[in-house]
Structure formats: C-alpha cells, structure tokens
PDB file of C-alpha atoms in Angstrom:
ATOM      1  CA  MET A   1      52.677 -15.957  33.173  1.00 49.00           C
ATOM      2  CA  SER A   2      53.823 -13.374  30.353  1.00 50.00           C
ATOM      3  CA  ARG A   3      50.878 -15.041  28.429  1.00 51.00           C
ATOM      4  CA  ILE A   4      48.130 -13.606  30.791  1.00 47.00           C
ATOM      5  CA  PRO A   5      48.786 -10.018  30.298  1.00 50.00           C
ATOM      6  CA  ARG A   6      48.495 -10.255  26.359  1.00 53.00           C
ATOM      7  CA  LEU A   7      45.426 -12.412  26.151  1.00 48.00           C
ATOM      8  CA  LEU A   8      44.048  -9.810  28.866  1.00 48.00           C
ATOM      9  CA  PRO A   9      43.133  -7.248  26.808  1.00 53.00           C
ATOM     10  CA  ARG A  10      42.174  -9.007  23.603  1.00 56.00           C
ATOM     11  CA  TRP A  11      39.366 -11.101  26.083  1.00 49.00           C
ATOM     12  CA  SER A  12      38.489  -7.781  27.599  1.00 50.00           C
ATOM     13  CA  LYS A  13      37.879  -6.349  23.757  1.00 51.00           C
ATOM     14  CA  ARG A  14      35.165  -8.993  23.072  1.00 58.00           C
ATOM     15  CA  CYS A  15      33.409  -9.061  26.504  1.00 50.00           C
ATOM     16  CA  LEU A  16      32.974  -5.510  25.983  1.00 48.00           C
ATOM     17  CA  ILE A  17      32.210  -5.704  22.428  1.00 57.00           C
ATOM     18  CA  GLY A  18      29.811  -8.882  23.414  1.00 53.00           C
ATOM     19  CA  VAL A  19      28.689  -6.930  26.399  1.00 48.00           C
ATOM     20  CA  CYS A  20      27.548  -3.250  23.879  1.00 50.00           C
ATOM     21  CA  VAL A  21      25.976  -5.305  21.157  1.00 50.00           C
ATOM     22  CA  GLY A  22      23.658  -7.276  24.001  1.00 51.00           C
ATOM     23  CA  ALA A  23      22.944  -3.931  25.660  1.00 47.00           C
ATOM     24  CA  MET A  24      22.092  -2.199  22.400  1.00 49.00           C
ATOM     25  CA  ALA A  25      19.577  -5.583  21.445  1.00 46.00           C
ATOM     26  CA  ALA A  26      17.966  -5.361  25.023  1.00 45.00           C
ATOM     27  CA  VAL A  27      17.585  -1.741  24.336  1.00 42.00           C
ATOM     28  CA  SER A  28      16.398  -2.333  20.980  1.00 44.00           C
ATOM     29  CA  ALA A  29      13.753  -5.513  21.994  1.00 44.00           C
ATOM     30  CA  ASN A  30      12.546  -2.987  24.946  1.00 47.00           C
ATOM     31  CA  GLU A  31      11.909  -0.551  22.739  1.00 50.00           C
ATOM     32  CA  ALA A  32       9.626  -2.888  20.233  1.00 46.00           C
ATOM     33  CA  ALA A  33       7.570  -4.178  23.038  1.00 47.00           C
ATOM     34  CA  ALA A  34       7.070  -0.722  24.150  1.00 52.00           C
ATOM     35  CA  GLN A  35       5.548  -0.333  21.088  1.00 68.00           C
ATOM     36  CA  ASN A  36       3.503  -2.989  19.372  1.00 81.00           C
ATOM     37  CA  ILE A  37      -0.135  -4.094  19.714  1.00 76.00           C
ATOM     38  CA  LYS A  38      -0.211  -5.435  23.135  1.00 80.00           C
ATOM     39  CA  THR A  39       1.556  -2.521  25.281  1.00 79.00           C
ATOM     40  CA  PRO A  40      -1.346   0.042  25.933  1.00 80.00           C
ATOM     41  CA  ASN A  41      -0.342   3.493  25.685  1.00 77.00           C
ATOM     42  CA  GLY A  42       2.815   2.151  23.445  1.00 80.00           C
ATOM     43  CA  HIS A  43       2.512   4.856  20.881  1.00 82.00           C
ATOM     44  CA  THR A  44       3.084   8.965  20.075  1.00 83.00           C
ATOM     45  CA  ASP A  45       1.528  10.694  22.971  1.00 85.00           C
ATOM     46  CA  TYR A  46      -0.758  12.924  21.003  1.00 89.00           C
ATOM     47  CA  ARG A  47      -3.720  15.167  21.637  1.00 92.00           C
ATOM     48  CA  ALA A  48      -5.049  15.966  18.039  1.00 95.00           C
ATOM     49  CA  GLU A  49      -4.298  15.243  14.741  1.00 96.00           C
ATOM     50  CA  VAL A  50      -4.618  17.367  11.494  1.00 98.00           C
ATOM     51  CA  GLU A  51      -4.682  15.770   7.586  1.00 98.00           C
ATOM     52  CA  PRO A  52      -4.157  17.619   4.746  1.00 98.00           C
ATOM     53  CA  HIS A  53      -4.911  15.376   2.026  1.00 98.00           C
ATOM     54  CA  PHE A  54      -6.179  14.560  -1.535  1.00 98.00           C
ATOM     55  CA  ALA A  55      -9.063  13.313  -2.361  1.00 97.00           C
ATOM     56  CA  LEU A  56     -10.969  10.780  -5.315  1.00 94.00           C
ATOM     57  CA  ALA A  57     -14.637  10.212  -4.883  1.00 91.00           C
ATOM     58  CA  ILE A  58     -15.068   6.784  -6.149  1.00 85.00           C
ATOM     59  CA  PHE A  59     -18.727   6.963  -5.458  1.00 78.00           C
ATOM     60  CA  ARG A  60     -20.093   9.701  -7.078  1.00 66.00           C
ATOM     61  CA  ARG A  61     -23.828   9.602  -6.267  1.00 68.00           C
ATOM     62  CA  GLY A  62     -24.102   8.916  -2.607  1.00 72.00           C
ATOM     63  CA  LEU A  63     -26.515   7.294  -1.068  1.00 72.00           C
ATOM     64  CA  ILE A  64     -29.628   9.434  -1.739  1.00 72.00           C
ATOM     65  CA  ALA A  65     -29.159  11.114  -5.362  1.00 70.00           C
ATOM     66  CA  PHE A  66     -29.719  14.891  -6.259  1.00 69.00           C
ATOM     67  CA  ASP A  67     -32.443  16.080  -7.741  1.00 68.00           C
ATOM     68  CA  GLY A  68     -32.653  14.313 -11.309  1.00 64.00           C
ATOM     69  CA  HIS A  69     -29.476  12.804 -10.557  1.00 63.00           C
ATOM     70  CA  LYS A  70     -31.626   9.168  -9.605  1.00 62.00           C
ATOM     71  CA  LYS A  71     -30.909   6.947 -12.346  1.00 63.00           C
ATOM     72  CA  ASP A  72     -27.307   7.816 -12.289  1.00 65.00           C
ATOM     73  CA  PRO A  73     -24.536   4.902 -11.338  1.00 62.00           C
ATOM     74  CA  TYR A  74     -23.007   4.905  -8.328  1.00 61.00           C
ATOM     75  CA  PHE A  75     -19.470   4.728 -10.322  1.00 63.00           C
ATOM     76  CA  GLY A  76     -18.078   6.901 -13.618  1.00 66.00           C
ATOM     77  CA  VAL A  77     -15.666   9.588 -13.193  1.00 72.00           C
ATOM     78  CA  PRO A  78     -14.835   9.659  -9.934  1.00 84.00           C
ATOM     79  CA  GLY A  79     -14.552  13.579  -8.805  1.00 88.00           C
ATOM     80  CA  VAL A  80     -10.855  14.654  -7.792  1.00 94.00           C
ATOM     81  CA  GLY A  81     -10.087  17.211  -4.919  1.00 96.00           C
ATOM     82  CA  GLY A  82      -8.900  17.619  -1.764  1.00 97.00           C
ATOM     83  CA  GLY A  83      -9.875  18.044   2.322  1.00 98.00           C
ATOM     84  CA  LEU A  84      -8.577  18.536   5.853  1.00 98.00           C
ATOM     85  CA  ARG A  85      -9.099  16.238   8.410  1.00 98.00           C
ATOM     86  CA  ALA A  86      -9.020  16.888  12.427  1.00 98.00           C
ATOM     87  CA  SER A  87      -8.967  14.190  14.974  1.00 97.00           C
ATOM     88  CA  ILE A  88      -9.735  14.880  18.402  1.00 96.00           C
ATOM     89  CA  GLU A  89      -8.743  11.817  20.723  1.00 94.00           C
ATOM     90  CA  VAL A  90     -11.147  11.024  23.594  1.00 94.00           C
ATOM     91  CA  ALA A  91      -9.575   7.570  24.678  1.00 89.00           C
ATOM     92  CA  ASP A  92      -6.150   6.119  25.519  1.00 86.00           C
ATOM     93  CA  PRO A  93      -6.720   3.232  25.743  1.00 86.00           C
ATOM     94  CA  ALA A  94      -9.808   2.796  24.245  1.00 82.00           C
ATOM     95  CA  PHE A  95     -12.720  -0.199  23.435  1.00 88.00           C
ATOM     96  CA  ILE A  96      -9.844  -3.239  24.187  1.00 89.00           C
ATOM     97  CA  PRO A  97      -7.926  -2.138  27.630  1.00 88.00           C
ATOM     98  CA  LYS A  98      -5.330  -4.176  26.742  1.00 89.00           C
ATOM     99  CA  LEU A  99      -4.310  -3.445  23.443  1.00 89.00           C
ATOM    100  CA  ASN A 100      -2.445  -0.476  22.217  1.00 90.00           C
ATOM    101  CA  ASN A 101      -5.475   1.493  20.781  1.00 92.00           C
ATOM    102  CA  THR A 102      -7.299   4.693  20.583  1.00 93.00           C
ATOM    103  CA  ILE A 103     -10.770   6.162  20.044  1.00 95.00           C
ATOM    104  CA  ALA A 104     -11.026  10.070  18.274  1.00 96.00           C
ATOM    105  CA  ILE A 105     -13.349  12.005  17.322  1.00 98.00           C
ATOM    106  CA  SER A 106     -13.071  12.903  13.227  1.00 98.00           C
ATOM    107  CA  PHE A 107     -14.209  16.007  11.379  1.00 97.00           C
ATOM    108  CA  GLY A 108     -13.409  17.880   8.199  1.00 97.00           C
ATOM    109  CA  MET A 109     -14.385  18.717   4.671  1.00 97.00           C
ATOM    110  CA  ASP A 110     -13.434  17.522   1.226  1.00 96.00           C
ATOM    111  CA  VAL A 111     -14.201  19.325  -2.566  1.00 95.00           C
ATOM    112  CA  THR A 112     -14.325  17.512  -5.146  1.00 93.00           C
ATOM    113  CA  THR A 113     -15.214  17.667  -8.773  1.00 90.00           C
ATOM    114  CA  CYS A 114     -18.847  16.154  -9.817  1.00 83.00           C
ATOM    115  CA  ASP A 115     -19.739  16.104 -13.573  1.00 76.00           C
ATOM    116  CA  VAL A 116     -23.259  14.921 -11.957  1.00 70.00           C
ATOM    117  CA  CYS A 117     -23.802  17.420  -9.832  1.00 72.00           C
ATOM    118  CA  HIS A 118     -25.672  21.262 -11.494  1.00 71.00           C
ATOM    119  CA  ASN A 119     -22.626  23.049 -10.529  1.00 75.00           C
ATOM    120  CA  ASP A 120     -19.413  20.569 -11.304  1.00 82.00           C
ATOM    121  CA  ALA A 121     -18.552  20.061  -7.289  1.00 87.00           C
ATOM    122  CA  VAL A 122     -19.473  18.795  -4.434  1.00 90.00           C
ATOM    123  CA  LEU A 123     -18.502  19.714  -0.633  1.00 92.00           C
ATOM    124  CA  TYR A 124     -18.422  16.962   2.170  1.00 94.00           C
ATOM    125  CA  PHE A 125     -18.757  17.415   5.417  1.00 97.00           C
ATOM    126  CA  PRO A 126     -17.814  13.971   7.675  1.00 97.00           C
ATOM    127  CA  VAL A 127     -17.887  13.271  11.273  1.00 98.00           C
ATOM    128  CA  ALA A 128     -16.974  10.128  12.171  1.00 98.00           C
ATOM    129  CA  LEU A 129     -16.177   7.686  15.124  1.00 98.00           C
ATOM    130  CA  GLN A 130     -12.089   6.677  14.442  1.00 98.00           C
ATOM    131  CA  TRP A 131     -10.718   3.774  16.405  1.00 96.00           C
ATOM    132  CA  ASN A 132      -7.343   3.288  15.953  1.00 95.00           C
ATOM    133  CA  PHE A 133      -5.011   0.871  16.552  1.00 94.00           C
ATOM    134  CA  PHE A 134      -0.910   1.118  16.969  1.00 93.00           C
ATOM    135  CA  PHE A 135       1.247  -1.985  15.491  1.00 93.00           C
ATOM    136  CA  SER A 136       4.753  -0.748  16.056  1.00 91.00           C
ATOM    137  CA  LYS A 137       6.210   2.937  16.359  1.00 88.00           C
ATOM    138  CA  GLU A 138       6.030   3.379  12.490  1.00 92.00           C
ATOM    139  CA  TRP A 139       2.718   1.943  11.252  1.00 94.00           C
ATOM    140  CA  SER A 140      -0.830   2.284  12.611  1.00 94.00           C
ATOM    141  CA  ALA A 141      -4.356   1.720  11.007  1.00 96.00           C
ATOM    142  CA  TYR A 142      -8.303   2.523  12.003  1.00 97.00           C
ATOM    143  CA  GLY A 143     -11.473   2.419  10.484  1.00 97.00           C
ATOM    144  CA  GLU A 144     -13.976   5.181  10.621  1.00 98.00           C
ATOM    145  CA  VAL A 145     -17.268   5.184  10.767  1.00 98.00           C
ATOM    146  CA  GLY A 146     -20.119   8.033  11.122  1.00 98.00           C
ATOM    147  CA  PRO A 147     -23.071  10.716   9.857  1.00 97.00           C
ATOM    148  CA  MET A 148     -22.177  12.407   6.325  1.00 96.00           C
ATOM    149  CA  ILE A 149     -23.114  16.235   4.695  1.00 94.00           C
ATOM    150  CA  ARG A 150     -22.971  16.509   1.128  1.00 91.00           C
ATOM    151  CA  ALA A 151     -23.505  19.864  -0.825  1.00 89.00           C
ATOM    152  CA  ASP A 152     -24.163  20.671  -3.889  1.00 84.00           C
ATOM    153  CA  LEU A 153     -22.171  23.973  -3.244  1.00 77.00           C
ATOM    154  CA  GLY A 154     -25.096  25.075  -2.070  1.00 63.00           C
ATOM    155  CA  ASP A 155     -28.116  24.214  -4.018  1.00 75.00           C
ATOM    156  CA  GLN A 156     -29.198  21.155  -2.264  1.00 85.00           C
ATOM    157  CA  VAL A 157     -28.192  19.462   1.072  1.00 89.00           C
ATOM    158  CA  LEU A 158     -28.355  15.982   1.554  1.00 89.00           C
ATOM    159  CA  PRO A 159     -27.597  13.500   4.097  1.00 93.00           C
ATOM    160  CA  ASP A 160     -25.272  10.301   3.592  1.00 92.00           C
ATOM    161  CA  LEU A 161     -22.952   7.769   5.143  1.00 93.00           C
ATOM    162  CA  TYR A 162     -19.372   7.570   5.742  1.00 95.00           C
ATOM    163  CA  VAL A 163     -17.496   4.675   5.903  1.00 96.00           C
ATOM    164  CA  ALA A 164     -13.613   3.657   5.925  1.00 96.00           C
ATOM    165  CA  ALA A 165     -10.263   2.334   7.088  1.00 97.00           C
ATOM    166  CA  GLY A 166      -7.365   3.118   6.725  1.00 97.00           C
ATOM    167  CA  GLY A 167      -3.387   3.306   7.732  1.00 97.00           C
ATOM    168  CA  ARG A 168      -0.806   5.625   8.503  1.00 97.00           C
ATOM    169  CA  TYR A 169       3.350   5.032   8.152  1.00 97.00           C
ATOM    170  CA  GLN A 170       5.284   7.593  10.852  1.00 95.00           C
ATOM    171  CA  PHE A 171       8.175   9.302  10.339  1.00 95.00           C
ATOM    172  CA  ASN A 172       8.556  10.354  14.290  1.00 93.00           C
ATOM    173  CA  ASP A 173       6.383  11.453  16.716  1.00 91.00           C
ATOM    174  CA  THR A 174       4.538  14.284  14.828  1.00 94.00           C
ATOM    175  CA  VAL A 175       4.167  13.364  11.035  1.00 97.00           C
ATOM    176  CA  ALA A 176       3.162  10.577   9.289  1.00 97.00           C
ATOM    177  CA  LEU A 177       1.585   9.628   5.832  1.00 98.00           C
ATOM    178  CA  THR A 178      -1.792   8.757   5.890  1.00 97.00           C
ATOM    179  CA  ALA A 179      -4.215   6.885   3.240  1.00 97.00           C
ATOM    180  CA  ARG A 180      -7.635   5.856   4.066  1.00 97.00           C
ATOM    181  CA  LEU A 181     -10.224   3.663   1.507  1.00 95.00           C
ATOM    182  CA  GLY A 182     -13.900   3.800   2.305  1.00 93.00           C
ATOM    183  CA  TYR A 183     -17.208   5.091   1.045  1.00 92.00           C
ATOM    184  CA  PRO A 184     -17.351   7.396  -0.909  1.00 91.00           C
ATOM    185  CA  PHE A 185     -13.559   8.437  -0.923  1.00 89.00           C
ATOM    186  CA  PHE A 186     -10.147   7.359  -1.377  1.00 95.00           C
ATOM    187  CA  THR A 187      -7.667  10.042   0.279  1.00 97.00           C
ATOM    188  CA  PHE A 188      -3.613  10.697   0.739  1.00 98.00           C
ATOM    189  CA  GLY A 189      -2.142  12.927   2.748  1.00 98.00           C
ATOM    190  CA  VAL A 190       0.529  13.707   5.913  1.00 98.00           C
ATOM    191  CA  SER A 191      -0.748  13.787   9.122  1.00 97.00           C
ATOM    192  CA  PHE A 192       0.435  16.168  11.687  1.00 97.00           C
ATOM    193  CA  PHE A 193      -0.039  14.989  15.412  1.00 95.00           C
ATOM    194  CA  ILE A 194      -0.337  17.946  18.293  1.00 93.00           C
ATOM    195  CA  PRO A 195       1.493  16.829  21.371  1.00 89.00           C
ATOM    196  CA  ASP A 196      -0.335  16.097  24.121  1.00 78.00           C
ATOM    197  CA  ALA A 197      -0.025  18.860  26.511  1.00 73.00           C
ATOM    198  CA  LYS A 198       1.450  17.849  29.982  1.00 63.00           C
TER     199      LYS A 198
END
C-alpha cells in the first residue's frame, strides 16, 4: 500500500506529459489540415495583394517589335528595372470548389532598361487573371495570363501578351516573398496582403 502513493505521482506526470504532447500534435494536425490544398478557404483571409518587385525583362523585343527593331532577337541583354503589381481577389474558392484556390484580377506597371528601344527604357502595363493555389500556410503558387501594353516611353504603344507562373513563401498573414517567371519577365519581390474587411 505504501508503494501506491509513490508510483501515483510518476504515473500522473507521465500521463500529463503524454496528454499534453498528444493535444499539441492534434492541434498541429488540425491546423495543418485547415491550411492545405484540399481545404477551401484554408488560407490567409485577404482582399487584395500589393507587390513591389525587381524585374528582369528576359524577352526584349516583344511579340510585336517597335519600329526599326523587327529583326532584333527575342533574347539578348535583359532589361533591368522594377515595378508594382496589385491583385484584387474576386472568387474564393475559385474554379475548383473542393480545392484551396482563389481567383484575382492582377494589374500593374513595370519599367526596365531596353537597349533596343528609342529611349533606352520601356514601360509595361499588364492586366491578368491570377489563379492561386494554397498548398500550406506558407506555400502557394499561381498562374497569370492576360493582355499587356508595352510603351517605348511614349514614342510607341503596342499590344502584347503577359503569361507567368509564380510562387510565394508567406512569413505571416500579411507578408510574403514572391517570385514569378514568364513572358516577358522574371520578378522577385515582397507581397503585402490587405485583410478582408469584416
């Protein structure tokens, strides 16, 4: 009988530790399950995303070349510059209701150097449909497609195409690192998420 009181504290400590570890694992599992690709709306609740970024224009010439540059190659010295993109969420969940995905309209402006342009710089004004897929709390990917206006700093304004695929790493609910690769850019920047008004 005297051994039972001594064993009880050890047993209760082990049970308490086991219950705590199990509860933490269950909470972590529930949180992970709430923020994966198969859980619609399991992502940061945001209304808009604002993204300043560095831009590298890989395709120099454009689908329609500026006057006097129709024979220039598509590749060459890339244009270097920066820009800003704003994306407004319009559907959540989007085209696949059972997945953690959203649709946004993305628009913005980029300016890069251009050695095949009359004024050594070019402005880009893309407008795109952005389809986002949220794989976890931290990681998401997206595709973008839409029309774009390309301007040789006012001398010429031409239509063009904008296509890109990218990804984000979210540090928290409001800030993420963002990169995209496509036509005509590679961009790398920081996204700021504006929460949905309740």
